[in-house]
């Protein structure tokens, strides 16, 4: 009996010891990146993986992609260490705020980060240099024929145009939706169509719709030869992209990767909108391998 009790105590001590060792981020030298739900994030996370493994002693593993709110919870719970997000997404979707709340003279990025650190302990590192916001697009030939450059230019023509967007854009809840857009700009469409996100481009390619809601850096805009119109009245909020992480991340990895912040900051200001469109196009339209696209960008820009 004594031997059994002693064996049990020893096993318990070993479990506690192993748990204590496994709880430190520095002990296993492993960092978890969240896979993207679409190519843009997938490409940038692959860049992060390449740079981290090339310049630190950390080993990278990927966690399967998940929706925005779930991703933020996983960051907080330390199931995931790094992701890509946008200031507008962070403020509206995770913090439940609105861009109009940002004080005059303070950028949406800075306001969102200050509030996010206080409320969630999460922050965006630095801007990559591109903004991926909602936008309205028409076929480039149509834009040239009608001298359309801005969203306002499209308004007087809208009575003859069928507009298409994904289902959630037609929801009544939220400020960035169909109703508020029409009221803000004065659109009076011939008709509107609620579409699965995967059908938007085929619908405008086949002329079933004449205008479409897109993401401004989507590579398929280029493939479908679309003109992305300037949001001249600033209806759509900013969506500046950056690495999304716990505010304590660099402290957690200070022993295993003391240069982690320096490594990640190599992408600061390095990816403008035109570059991101081209990278997305290579993956989505030309079907190039994500790793090859990410690595070539890093090599071409002297980042690895």
GROMACS .gro file of C-alpha atoms in nm, residues 12-287:
model
  276
   12UNK     CA    1   0.148   1.371  -0.934
   13UNK     CA    2   0.472   1.562  -0.879
   14UNK     CA    3   0.585   1.475  -1.233
   15UNK     CA    4   0.256   1.593  -1.384
   16UNK     CA    5   0.273   1.922  -1.195
   17UNK     CA    6   0.636   1.970  -1.298
   18UNK     CA    7   0.564   1.900  -1.663
   19UNK     CA    8   0.262   2.130  -1.659
   20UNK     CA    9   0.471   2.409  -1.514
   21UNK     CA   10   0.734   2.361  -1.781
   22UNK     CA   11   0.478   2.347  -2.062
   23UNK     CA   12   0.305   2.668  -1.949
   24UNK     CA   13   0.592   2.893  -2.052
   25UNK     CA   14   0.597   3.028  -2.405
   26UNK     CA   15   0.976   3.034  -2.393
   27UNK     CA   16   1.018   2.672  -2.288
   28UNK     CA   17   0.905   2.502  -2.608
   29UNK     CA   18   1.019   2.774  -2.851
   30UNK     CA   19   0.702   2.733  -3.052
   31UNK     CA   20   0.477   3.012  -3.177
   32UNK     CA   21   0.128   2.963  -3.318
   33UNK     CA   22   0.007   3.162  -3.618
   34UNK     CA   23  -0.357   3.167  -3.724
   35UNK     CA   24  -0.432   3.068  -4.083
   36UNK     CA   25  -0.621   3.325  -4.287
   37UNK     CA   26  -0.980   3.291  -4.407
   38UNK     CA   27  -0.879   3.441  -4.742
   39UNK     CA   28  -0.563   3.476  -4.948
   40UNK     CA   29  -0.453   3.819  -4.825
   41UNK     CA   30  -0.411   3.706  -4.465
   42UNK     CA   31  -0.275   3.366  -4.569
   43UNK     CA   32   0.002   3.532  -4.773
   44UNK     CA   33   0.108   3.767  -4.494
   45UNK     CA   34   0.102   3.494  -4.230
   46UNK     CA   35   0.327   3.286  -4.455
   47UNK     CA   36   0.565   3.584  -4.475
   48UNK     CA   37   0.563   3.595  -4.094
   49UNK     CA   38   0.639   3.222  -4.074
   50UNK     CA   39   0.931   3.251  -4.313
   51UNK     CA   40   1.084   3.551  -4.132
   52UNK     CA   41   1.034   3.406  -3.784
   53UNK     CA   42   1.189   3.072  -3.867
   54UNK     CA   43   1.468   3.237  -4.064
   55UNK     CA   44   1.569   3.491  -3.798
   56UNK     CA   45   1.472   3.345  -3.460
   57UNK     CA   46   1.500   3.012  -3.282
   58UNK     CA   47   1.124   2.971  -3.283
   59UNK     CA   48   0.936   2.698  -3.464
   60UNK     CA   49   0.608   2.806  -3.625
   61UNK     CA   50   0.290   2.603  -3.625
   62UNK     CA   51  -0.042   2.700  -3.779
   63UNK     CA   52  -0.385   2.696  -3.617
   64UNK     CA   53  -0.686   2.646  -3.844
   65UNK     CA   54  -0.862   2.966  -3.948
   66UNK     CA   55  -1.162   3.095  -3.756
   67UNK     CA   56  -1.401   3.389  -3.752
   68UNK     CA   57  -1.290   3.728  -3.620
   69UNK     CA   58  -1.444   3.717  -3.271
   70UNK     CA   59  -1.330   3.359  -3.212
   71UNK     CA   60  -0.980   3.455  -3.329
   72UNK     CA   61  -0.959   3.739  -3.077
   73UNK     CA   62  -1.065   3.504  -2.796
   74UNK     CA   63  -0.799   3.255  -2.902
   75UNK     CA   64  -0.536   3.530  -2.885
   76UNK     CA   65  -0.649   3.623  -2.535
   77UNK     CA   66  -0.651   3.257  -2.426
   78UNK     CA   67  -0.303   3.205  -2.578
   79UNK     CA   68  -0.424   2.930  -2.809
   80UNK     CA   69  -0.299   3.153  -3.092
   81UNK     CA   70  -0.015   3.406  -3.080
   82UNK     CA   71  -0.034   3.606  -3.402
   83UNK     CA   72  -0.285   3.697  -3.670
   84UNK     CA   73  -0.359   3.973  -3.923
   85UNK     CA   74  -0.648   4.211  -3.871
   86UNK     CA   75  -0.765   4.563  -3.955
   87UNK     CA   76  -0.837   4.868  -3.741
   88UNK     CA   77  -1.196   4.898  -3.865
   89UNK     CA   78  -1.260   4.528  -3.803
   90UNK     CA   79  -1.108   4.540  -3.455
   91UNK     CA   80  -1.310   4.843  -3.351
   92UNK     CA   81  -1.646   4.744  -3.498
   93UNK     CA   82  -1.650   4.365  -3.470
   94UNK     CA   83  -1.446   4.295  -3.157
   95UNK     CA   84  -1.480   4.614  -2.950
   96UNK     CA   85  -1.833   4.694  -3.064
   97UNK     CA   86  -1.738   5.052  -3.150
   98UNK     CA   87  -1.790   5.285  -3.443
   99UNK     CA   88  -1.529   5.486  -3.641
  100UNK     CA   89  -1.719   5.806  -3.560
  101UNK     CA   90  -1.616   5.764  -3.196
  102UNK     CA   91  -1.250   5.843  -3.271
  103UNK     CA   92  -1.171   6.191  -3.130
  104UNK     CA   93  -1.091   6.466  -3.378
  105UNK     CA   94  -0.722   6.469  -3.457
  106UNK     CA   95  -0.671   6.105  -3.352
  107UNK     CA   96  -0.642   5.837  -3.618
  108UNK     CA   97  -0.876   5.539  -3.618
  109UNK     CA   98  -0.568   5.318  -3.580
  110UNK     CA   99  -0.444   5.491  -3.264
  111UNK     CA  100  -0.791   5.519  -3.111
  112UNK     CA  101  -0.863   5.151  -3.174
  113UNK     CA  102  -0.529   5.039  -3.031
  114UNK     CA  103  -0.567   5.246  -2.713
  115UNK     CA  104  -0.916   5.117  -2.653
  116UNK     CA  105  -0.824   4.761  -2.748
  117UNK     CA  106  -0.529   4.741  -2.511
  118UNK     CA  107  -0.743   4.870  -2.224
  119UNK     CA  108  -1.041   4.645  -2.291
  120UNK     CA  109  -0.893   4.329  -2.444
  121UNK     CA  110  -0.517   4.339  -2.397
  122UNK     CA  111  -0.485   4.307  -2.775
  123UNK     CA  112  -0.317   4.544  -3.019
  124UNK     CA  113  -0.226   4.595  -3.382
  125UNK     CA  114   0.151   4.617  -3.423
  126UNK     CA  115   0.215   4.857  -3.712
  127UNK     CA  116   0.054   4.924  -4.049
  128UNK     CA  117   0.172   4.717  -4.345
  129UNK     CA  118   0.087   5.009  -4.574
  130UNK     CA  119  -0.232   4.897  -4.746
  131UNK     CA  120  -0.598   4.942  -4.668
  132UNK     CA  121  -0.850   4.674  -4.756
  133UNK     CA  122  -1.190   4.829  -4.720
  134UNK     CA  123  -1.528   4.780  -4.880
  135UNK     CA  124  -1.555   4.945  -5.220
  136UNK     CA  125  -1.794   4.969  -5.514
  137UNK     CA  126  -1.668   4.853  -5.852
  138UNK     CA  127  -1.791   4.848  -6.212
  139UNK     CA  128  -1.642   4.706  -6.529
  140UNK     CA  129  -1.346   4.917  -6.640
  141UNK     CA  130  -1.485   4.964  -6.993
  142UNK     CA  131  -1.812   5.093  -6.851
  143UNK     CA  132  -1.627   5.335  -6.623
  144UNK     CA  133  -1.426   5.473  -6.914
  145UNK     CA  134  -1.732   5.509  -7.139
  146UNK     CA  135  -1.916   5.707  -6.871
  147UNK     CA  136  -1.623   5.895  -6.713
  148UNK     CA  137  -1.676   5.728  -6.375
  149UNK     CA  138  -1.400   5.772  -6.118
  150UNK     CA  139  -1.589   5.811  -5.789
  151UNK     CA  140  -1.893   5.662  -5.619
  152UNK     CA  141  -2.072   5.996  -5.666
  153UNK     CA  142  -2.016   5.968  -6.042
  154UNK     CA  143  -2.215   5.644  -6.039
  155UNK     CA  144  -2.521   5.784  -5.858
  156UNK     CA  145  -2.702   5.940  -6.160
  157UNK     CA  146  -2.653   5.617  -6.357
  158UNK     CA  147  -2.775   5.386  -6.082
  159UNK     CA  148  -3.137   5.384  -6.204
  160UNK     CA  149  -3.022   5.164  -6.492
  161UNK     CA  150  -2.786   4.941  -6.290
  162UNK     CA  151  -2.838   4.618  -6.096
  163UNK     CA  152  -2.619   4.618  -5.782
  164UNK     CA  153  -2.488   4.298  -5.623
  165UNK     CA  154  -2.335   4.226  -5.282
  166UNK     CA  155  -2.302   3.942  -5.032
  167UNK     CA  156  -2.601   3.858  -4.814
  168UNK     CA  157  -2.484   4.029  -4.494
  169UNK     CA  158  -2.458   4.367  -4.670
  170UNK     CA  159  -2.838   4.364  -4.696
  171UNK     CA  160  -2.887   4.311  -4.322
  172UNK     CA  161  -3.074   4.584  -4.139
  173UNK     CA  162  -2.832   4.587  -3.845
  174UNK     CA  163  -2.509   4.783  -3.879
  175UNK     CA  164  -2.403   5.115  -4.027
  176UNK     CA  165  -2.204   4.979  -4.322
  177UNK     CA  166  -2.500   4.828  -4.502
  178UNK     CA  167  -2.712   4.872  -4.814
  179UNK     CA  168  -2.976   5.100  -4.663
  180UNK     CA  169  -2.734   5.351  -4.513
  181UNK     CA  170  -2.523   5.347  -4.833
  182UNK     CA  171  -2.823   5.433  -5.051
  183UNK     CA  172  -2.933   5.707  -4.815
  184UNK     CA  173  -2.582   5.851  -4.777
  185UNK     CA  174  -2.507   5.874  -5.151
  186UNK     CA  175  -2.862   5.893  -5.292
  187UNK     CA  176  -2.856   5.572  -5.494
  188UNK     CA  177  -3.176   5.453  -5.665
  189UNK     CA  178  -3.082   5.120  -5.823
  190UNK     CA  179  -3.275   4.947  -6.099
  191UNK     CA  180  -3.252   4.634  -5.882
  192UNK     CA  181  -3.031   4.472  -5.620
  193UNK     CA  182  -2.916   4.111  -5.583
  194UNK     CA  183  -2.801   3.932  -5.269
  195UNK     CA  184  -2.525   3.690  -5.369
  196UNK     CA  185  -2.299   3.429  -5.219
  197UNK     CA  186  -1.956   3.586  -5.188
  198UNK     CA  187  -1.814   3.336  -5.438
  199UNK     CA  188  -2.066   3.436  -5.706
  200UNK     CA  189  -2.007   3.812  -5.710
  201UNK     CA  190  -1.735   3.807  -5.972
  202UNK     CA  191  -1.901   3.554  -6.202
  203UNK     CA  192  -2.221   3.764  -6.183
  204UNK     CA  193  -2.054   4.083  -6.300
  205UNK     CA  194  -1.844   3.891  -6.555
  206UNK     CA  195  -2.166   3.760  -6.710
  207UNK     CA  196  -2.337   4.102  -6.688
  208UNK     CA  197  -2.606   3.981  -6.448
  209UNK     CA  198  -2.513   4.280  -6.233
  210UNK     CA  199  -2.356   4.610  -6.334
  211UNK     CA  200  -2.200   4.719  -6.004
  212UNK     CA  201  -2.067   4.512  -5.718
  213UNK     CA  202  -1.946   4.546  -5.360
  214UNK     CA  203  -1.583   4.430  -5.337
  215UNK     CA  204  -1.283   4.442  -5.109
  216UNK     CA  205  -1.043   4.701  -5.241
  217UNK     CA  206  -0.734   4.477  -5.253
  218UNK     CA  207  -0.901   4.162  -5.384
  219UNK     CA  208  -0.695   4.014  -5.667
  220UNK     CA  209  -1.014   3.911  -5.847
  221UNK     CA  210  -1.087   4.281  -5.912
  222UNK     CA  211  -0.795   4.271  -6.151
  223UNK     CA  212  -0.894   3.937  -6.302
  224UNK     CA  213  -1.247   4.064  -6.376
  225UNK     CA  214  -1.108   4.393  -6.511
  226UNK     CA  215  -1.299   4.607  -6.261
  227UNK     CA  216  -1.265   4.974  -6.182
  228UNK     CA  217  -1.269   5.024  -5.804
  229UNK     CA  218  -1.436   5.359  -5.745
  230UNK     CA  219  -1.308   5.624  -5.508
  231UNK     CA  220  -1.529   5.656  -5.200
  232UNK     CA  221  -1.527   6.035  -5.234
  233UNK     CA  222  -1.773   6.098  -4.949
  234UNK     CA  223  -1.598   5.853  -4.716
  235UNK     CA  224  -1.892   5.624  -4.641
  236UNK     CA  225  -1.682   5.315  -4.581
  237UNK     CA  226  -1.455   5.315  -4.272
  238UNK     CA  227  -1.080   5.261  -4.284
  239UNK     CA  228  -0.947   4.908  -4.276
  240UNK     CA  229  -0.570   4.944  -4.232
  241UNK     CA  230  -0.396   4.609  -4.189
  242UNK     CA  231  -0.135   4.499  -3.937
  243UNK     CA  232  -0.026   4.209  -3.720
  244UNK     CA  233  -0.281   4.143  -3.445
  245UNK     CA  234  -0.152   4.009  -3.114
  246UNK     CA  235  -0.160   4.014  -2.736
  247UNK     CA  236   0.000   4.328  -2.603
  248UNK     CA  237   0.224   4.103  -2.390
  249UNK     CA  238   0.353   3.889  -2.680
  250UNK     CA  239   0.709   4.021  -2.698
  251UNK     CA  240   0.749   3.995  -2.322
  252UNK     CA  241   0.632   3.634  -2.336
  253UNK     CA  242   0.897   3.550  -2.595
  254UNK     CA  243   1.178   3.774  -2.471
  255UNK     CA  244   1.405   3.477  -2.393
  256UNK     CA  245   1.328   3.250  -2.688
  257UNK     CA  246   1.309   3.532  -2.947
  258UNK     CA  247   1.432   3.868  -2.815
  259UNK     CA  248   1.425   4.009  -3.169
  260UNK     CA  249   1.066   3.903  -3.249
  261UNK     CA  250   0.933   4.260  -3.259
  262UNK     CA  251   1.215   4.368  -3.489
  263UNK     CA  252   1.148   4.073  -3.722
  264UNK     CA  253   0.774   4.138  -3.749
  265UNK     CA  254   0.826   4.512  -3.796
  266UNK     CA  255   1.019   4.443  -4.116
  267UNK     CA  256   0.684   4.447  -4.296
  268UNK     CA  257   0.590   4.789  -4.160
  269UNK     CA  258   0.511   5.018  -4.453
  270UNK     CA  259   0.636   4.761  -4.705
  271UNK     CA  260   0.308   4.650  -4.865
  272UNK     CA  261   0.105   4.919  -5.038
  273UNK     CA  262  -0.239   4.856  -5.187
  274UNK     CA  263  -0.116   4.794  -5.542
  275UNK     CA  264   0.138   4.541  -5.415
  276UNK     CA  265  -0.126   4.357  -5.209
  277UNK     CA  266  -0.360   4.343  -5.508
  278UNK     CA  267  -0.083   4.190  -5.717
  279UNK     CA  268   0.006   3.932  -5.451
  280UNK     CA  269  -0.361   3.835  -5.414
  281UNK     CA  270  -0.392   3.814  -5.791
  282UNK     CA  271  -0.099   3.575  -5.814
  283UNK     CA  272  -0.261   3.339  -5.563
  284UNK     CA  273  -0.631   3.374  -5.652
  285UNK     CA  274  -0.617   3.420  -6.029
  286UNK     CA  275  -0.285   3.266  -6.135
  287UNK     CA  276  -0.311   2.990  -5.872
   0.00000   0.00000   0.00000
